[in-house]
Amino acid sequence: MTAVEEIQNEIIEEFELLADDRESTIFYIMELGQKLPPMDNSLKTEANIIKGCQSKVWLTTEYKDGKVHFTADSNTDITKGLISLLIRVLSGQTPDTILNTELNFVEKIGMGQVIGSQRSNGFNSMIKQMKLYALGYRAKAQMNG
Amino acid sequence: MEAAIKQSSLDIDAIRAQFPVLDQEVNGYPLTYFDNAATSQKPIRVIEALNQYYSAYNSNIHRGVHSLAEKATNAYEATRVSLQKFINSGQKEEIIFTKGTSESINLVAATYGRQNIAKGDEIIITGLEHHSNIVPWQMLCEEKEAVLKVVPISDKGEIDLEDFNALLSDKTKIVSVAFASNALGTINPVKEIIEAAHKVGAVVLLDSAQAVAHLEVDVQSLDCDFLAASAHKMYGPTGVGFLYGKQHLLEEMPPYQGGGEMIKEVTFEKTTYNDIPFKFEAGTPNIADIIALNEAIGFINDLGKENIRIYEDELLKYATEKLEAIDKVKLIGTAKHKVGVLSFIIEGMHPFDVGMMLDARGIAVRTGHHCTMPLMQRFELEGTIRASFAVYNTFEEIDTMVASLQKITSRIK
């Protein structure tokens, strides 16, 4: 099992403990959001905003030793909780891993039903943006390599 | 239950029994529907009227000689008469059917507005208007190089009549204000506004979307020139609304859209227009929903506006007291006169998140800017959580929401 698969399984197990209880699940996502380290205000720029989200989500990256490190923040705790899950799985991975990873935890924990269609669209925008960054870093690495 | 003694004369259980949608569980909890300012639910008589129309006499109205067309036309026109009585207009021809409040306001801006507004003229609105009562006037002002003036809103969410009077001048041609605010519930002093506006020769449009189901609306006693409202916020179907206009104004106004129904005679050289109200009702209208709207009016009339008002005031008062008592909850909009709308924020929590957590308990509220972005900017907010009441809501439902809010606020770190 790859590291990314392991992380996804951990998340699935954590959400299984919530036993499909919608309210507990939302509270849990919110708590994850509250635990996400805050982003420096100087990074909360218009350019770092992910388009397609109803609430504001800022995402920045750092490319170090062949790995992409994500930092994100939002003006709502639930959205922060959602992106913290993505960061947990994808941050610190190589561009290839990020691009090839199927985020199967999303469906397994029934995210769509919990957060509804509007927030699911926003969640997909976050994933897309993270993969776009990975694509950019991979292209850059290939050019330099 | 402590609230039981407060109940007005209405039998709320019997009223609730008329709304099939209320009898369901959402996310494992009984539905608590507090999104009535967005749209109210529909009583069974409205739903049955739709069913009956399509099952028994669906037909295009006017100009048909056959029996179904006759029946549909009569039912359609009966709604016009009911609306006329409902808002106490002098004649049924003063009622124009539209798609809703937005279209009614756009109609006035595009016809009366284009005809009467010139460069440098002024249009006055208030700072609490819905986008529907801002954008059509902005578009008109842009086209005519006219000026849009805005009456400021106080911290309580009210306008000061002195501020309004200060904006009035002989340049003022149109005043368009909400009867009641959708975002805060504030009831504007519309009678005084109309009187003052008439003194400078301006016409007044009342955006009554939030008023018609909750407040006494009498266009003759108010002396408003135009009044716009939607059926779906008054227990009726979506996609239908109406515009009231004083007869002489409507007669002088050019048509809004061209098409069938609105014409008297068409040749390729020239078209003459039909009389009011048909001049403004181009094309096949929303016959079924307009017919069903009559049942919504009947529903309100049977309960009595006064009874509805008393009961909804009790709900509002009860909910206000309960919410004020919750730590970290801050009410937005504490005007002296309000309809049953409670806007609030929870410190340290985004309205979207609160809405989602209330939904987990089956409680439907609206979150966001409520199509009043300038008003939200005035309060330096991105949005609020809004609970809005209708006559079928109960004190127990308010207790349910309060309990949920207490649980939510206890989680704030």
mmCIF file of N, CA and C in Angstrom, chain B residues 311-359:
data_model
loop_
_atom_site.group_PDB
_atom_site.id
_atom_site.type_symbol
_atom_site.label_atom_id
_atom_site.label_comp_id
_atom_site.label_asym_id
_atom_site.label_seq_id
_atom_site.Cartn_x
_atom_site.Cartn_y
_atom_site.Cartn_z
ATOM 1 N N TYR B 311 -50.365 36.453 14.920
ATOM 2 C CA TYR B 311 -49.640 35.211 15.214
ATOM 3 C C TYR B 311 -48.156 35.314 14.844
ATOM 4 N N GLU B 312 -47.902 35.855 13.651
ATOM 5 C CA GLU B 312 -46.497 35.967 13.224
ATOM 6 C C GLU B 312 -45.715 36.937 14.111
ATOM 7 N N ASP B 313 -46.391 37.961 14.617
ATOM 8 C CA ASP B 313 -45.736 38.873 15.563
ATOM 9 C C ASP B 313 -45.337 38.132 16.836
ATOM 10 N N GLU B 314 -46.237 37.239 17.279
ATOM 11 C CA GLU B 314 -45.939 36.451 18.480
ATOM 12 C C GLU B 314 -44.707 35.565 18.234
ATOM 13 N N LEU B 315 -44.685 34.945 17.052
ATOM 14 C CA LEU B 315 -43.537 34.094 16.713
ATOM 15 C C LEU B 315 -42.247 34.915 16.713
ATOM 16 N N LEU B 316 -42.325 36.087 16.089
ATOM 17 C CA LEU B 316 -41.145 36.935 15.971
ATOM 18 C C LEU B 316 -40.643 37.372 17.345
ATOM 19 N N LYS B 317 -41.577 37.778 18.187
ATOM 20 C CA LYS B 317 -41.212 38.254 19.512
ATOM 21 C C LYS B 317 -40.564 37.125 20.318
ATOM 22 N N TYR B 318 -41.185 35.959 20.253
ATOM 23 C CA TYR B 318 -40.678 34.794 20.984
ATOM 24 C C TYR B 318 -39.267 34.432 20.503
ATOM 25 N N ALA B 319 -39.113 34.363 19.174
ATOM 26 C CA ALA B 319 -37.820 33.971 18.595
ATOM 27 C C ALA B 319 -36.746 35.014 18.898
ATOM 28 N N THR B 320 -37.123 36.299 18.829
ATOM 29 C CA THR B 320 -36.163 37.365 19.100
ATOM 30 C C THR B 320 -35.617 37.239 20.516
ATOM 31 N N GLU B 321 -36.537 37.056 21.474
ATOM 32 C CA GLU B 321 -36.108 36.929 22.877
ATOM 33 C C GLU B 321 -35.191 35.726 23.064
ATOM 34 N N LYS B 322 -35.568 34.613 22.456
ATOM 35 C CA LYS B 322 -34.781 33.377 22.617
ATOM 36 C C LYS B 322 -33.389 33.508 21.992
ATOM 37 N N LEU B 323 -33.347 34.130 20.824
ATOM 38 C CA LEU B 323 -32.062 34.251 20.136
ATOM 39 C C LEU B 323 -31.140 35.248 20.834
ATOM 40 N N GLU B 324 -31.746 36.322 21.331
ATOM 41 C CA GLU B 324 -30.942 37.332 22.032
ATOM 42 C C GLU B 324 -30.258 36.729 23.256
ATOM 43 N N ALA B 325 -30.875 35.694 23.799
ATOM 44 C CA ALA B 325 -30.344 35.086 25.025
ATOM 45 C C ALA B 325 -29.180 34.130 24.761
ATOM 46 N N ILE B 326 -28.936 33.810 23.475
ATOM 47 C CA ILE B 326 -27.840 32.880 23.181
ATOM 48 C C ILE B 326 -26.536 33.651 23.052
ATOM 49 N N ASP B 327 -25.562 33.207 23.840
ATOM 50 C CA ASP B 327 -24.245 33.822 23.789
ATOM 51 C C ASP B 327 -23.683 33.683 22.377
ATOM 52 N N LYS B 328 -23.033 34.691 21.885
ATOM 53 C CA LYS B 328 -22.382 34.711 20.569
ATOM 54 C C LYS B 328 -23.344 34.928 19.398
ATOM 55 N N VAL B 329 -24.653 34.948 19.654
ATOM 56 C CA VAL B 329 -25.592 35.252 18.572
ATOM 57 C C VAL B 329 -25.848 36.749 18.559
ATOM 58 N N LYS B 330 -25.736 37.350 17.383
ATOM 59 C CA LYS B 330 -26.019 38.777 17.282
ATOM 60 C C LYS B 330 -27.083 39.001 16.222
ATOM 61 N N LEU B 331 -28.167 39.631 16.613
ATOM 62 C CA LEU B 331 -29.239 39.912 15.656
ATOM 63 C C LEU B 331 -28.826 41.077 14.762
ATOM 64 N N ILE B 332 -29.141 40.963 13.496
ATOM 65 C CA ILE B 332 -28.876 42.047 12.548
ATOM 66 C C ILE B 332 -30.243 42.550 12.081
ATOM 67 N N GLY B 333 -30.519 43.791 12.402
ATOM 68 C CA GLY B 333 -31.851 44.312 12.071
ATOM 69 C C GLY B 333 -32.765 44.216 13.277
ATOM 70 N N THR B 334 -32.840 45.318 14.013
ATOM 71 C CA THR B 334 -33.674 45.314 15.221
ATOM 72 C C THR B 334 -34.660 46.478 15.145
ATOM 73 N N ALA B 335 -35.220 46.648 13.962
ATOM 74 C CA ALA B 335 -36.154 47.756 13.751
ATOM 75 C C ALA B 335 -37.371 47.594 14.657
ATOM 76 N N LYS B 336 -38.021 48.712 14.919
ATOM 77 C CA LYS B 336 -39.205 48.691 15.778
ATOM 78 C C LYS B 336 -40.343 47.930 15.095
ATOM 79 N N HIS B 337 -40.513 48.171 13.806
ATOM 80 C CA HIS B 337 -41.585 47.486 13.079
ATOM 81 C C HIS B 337 -40.975 46.486 12.114
ATOM 82 N N LYS B 338 -41.323 45.220 12.331
ATOM 83 C CA LYS B 338 -40.732 44.167 11.500
ATOM 84 C C LYS B 338 -41.764 43.130 11.102
ATOM 85 N N VAL B 339 -41.529 42.497 9.951
ATOM 86 C CA VAL B 339 -42.253 41.270 9.641
ATOM 87 C C VAL B 339 -41.430 40.113 10.228
ATOM 88 N N GLY B 340 -41.931 38.913 10.100
ATOM 89 C CA GLY B 340 -41.310 37.773 10.767
ATOM 90 C C GLY B 340 -40.016 37.294 10.144
ATOM 91 N N VAL B 341 -39.028 38.154 10.145
ATOM 92 C CA VAL B 341 -37.714 37.816 9.602
ATOM 93 C C VAL B 341 -36.667 38.061 10.682
ATOM 94 N N LEU B 342 -35.863 37.050 10.956
ATOM 95 C CA LEU B 342 -34.793 37.197 11.939
ATOM 96 C C LEU B 342 -33.469 36.924 11.265
ATOM 97 N N SER B 343 -32.687 37.984 11.109
ATOM 98 C CA SER B 343 -31.363 37.834 10.535
ATOM 99 C C SER B 343 -30.374 37.871 11.685
ATOM 100 N N PHE B 344 -29.405 36.982 11.658
ATOM 101 C CA PHE B 344 -28.423 36.994 12.742
ATOM 102 C C PHE B 344 -27.096 36.426 12.277
ATOM 103 N N ILE B 345 -26.096 36.698 13.069
ATOM 104 C CA ILE B 345 -24.787 36.086 12.812
ATOM 105 C C ILE B 345 -24.341 35.414 14.107
ATOM 106 N N ILE B 346 -23.414 34.486 13.962
ATOM 107 C CA ILE B 346 -22.792 33.882 15.131
ATOM 108 C C ILE B 346 -21.323 34.260 15.071
ATOM 109 N N GLU B 347 -20.879 34.924 16.109
ATOM 110 C CA GLU B 347 -19.482 35.382 16.125
ATOM 111 C C GLU B 347 -18.534 34.195 16.013
ATOM 112 N N GLY B 348 -17.598 34.306 15.083
ATOM 113 C CA GLY B 348 -16.598 33.245 14.933
ATOM 114 C C GLY B 348 -17.044 32.103 14.044
ATOM 115 N N MET B 349 -18.175 32.264 13.401
ATOM 116 C CA MET B 349 -18.631 31.182 12.539
ATOM 117 C C MET B 349 -19.252 31.746 11.263
ATOM 118 N N HIS B 350 -18.921 31.133 10.144
ATOM 119 C CA HIS B 350 -19.459 31.618 8.880
ATOM 120 C C HIS B 350 -20.935 31.206 8.732
ATOM 121 N N PRO B 351 -21.772 32.088 8.204
ATOM 122 C CA PRO B 351 -23.192 31.733 8.037
ATOM 123 C C PRO B 351 -23.418 30.427 7.267
ATOM 124 N N PHE B 352 -22.603 30.149 6.250
ATOM 125 C CA PHE B 352 -22.768 28.888 5.491
ATOM 126 C C PHE B 352 -22.674 27.679 6.424
ATOM 127 N N ASP B 353 -21.666 27.750 7.313
ATOM 128 C CA ASP B 353 -21.448 26.616 8.209
ATOM 129 C C ASP B 353 -22.626 26.441 9.160
ATOM 130 N N VAL B 354 -23.136 27.561 9.649
ATOM 131 C CA VAL B 354 -24.284 27.484 10.557
ATOM 132 C C VAL B 354 -25.490 26.888 9.817
ATOM 133 N N GLY B 355 -25.689 27.351 8.591
ATOM 134 C CA GLY B 355 -26.809 26.842 7.794
ATOM 135 C C GLY B 355 -26.714 25.340 7.589
ATOM 136 N N MET B 356 -25.502 24.891 7.342
ATOM 137 C CA MET B 356 -25.299 23.464 7.104
ATOM 138 C C MET B 356 -25.558 22.651 8.372
ATOM 139 N N MET B 357 -25.140 23.202 9.497
ATOM 140 C CA MET B 357 -25.352 22.476 10.749
ATOM 141 C C MET B 357 -26.816 22.479 11.159
ATOM 142 N N LEU B 358 -27.518 23.551 10.865
ATOM 143 C CA LEU B 358 -28.961 23.562 11.148
ATOM 144 C C LEU B 358 -29.674 22.566 10.238
ATOM 145 N N ASP B 359 -29.218 22.487 9.002
ATOM 146 C CA ASP B 359 -29.820 21.536 8.055
ATOM 147 C C ASP B 359 -29.655 20.099 8.533
#
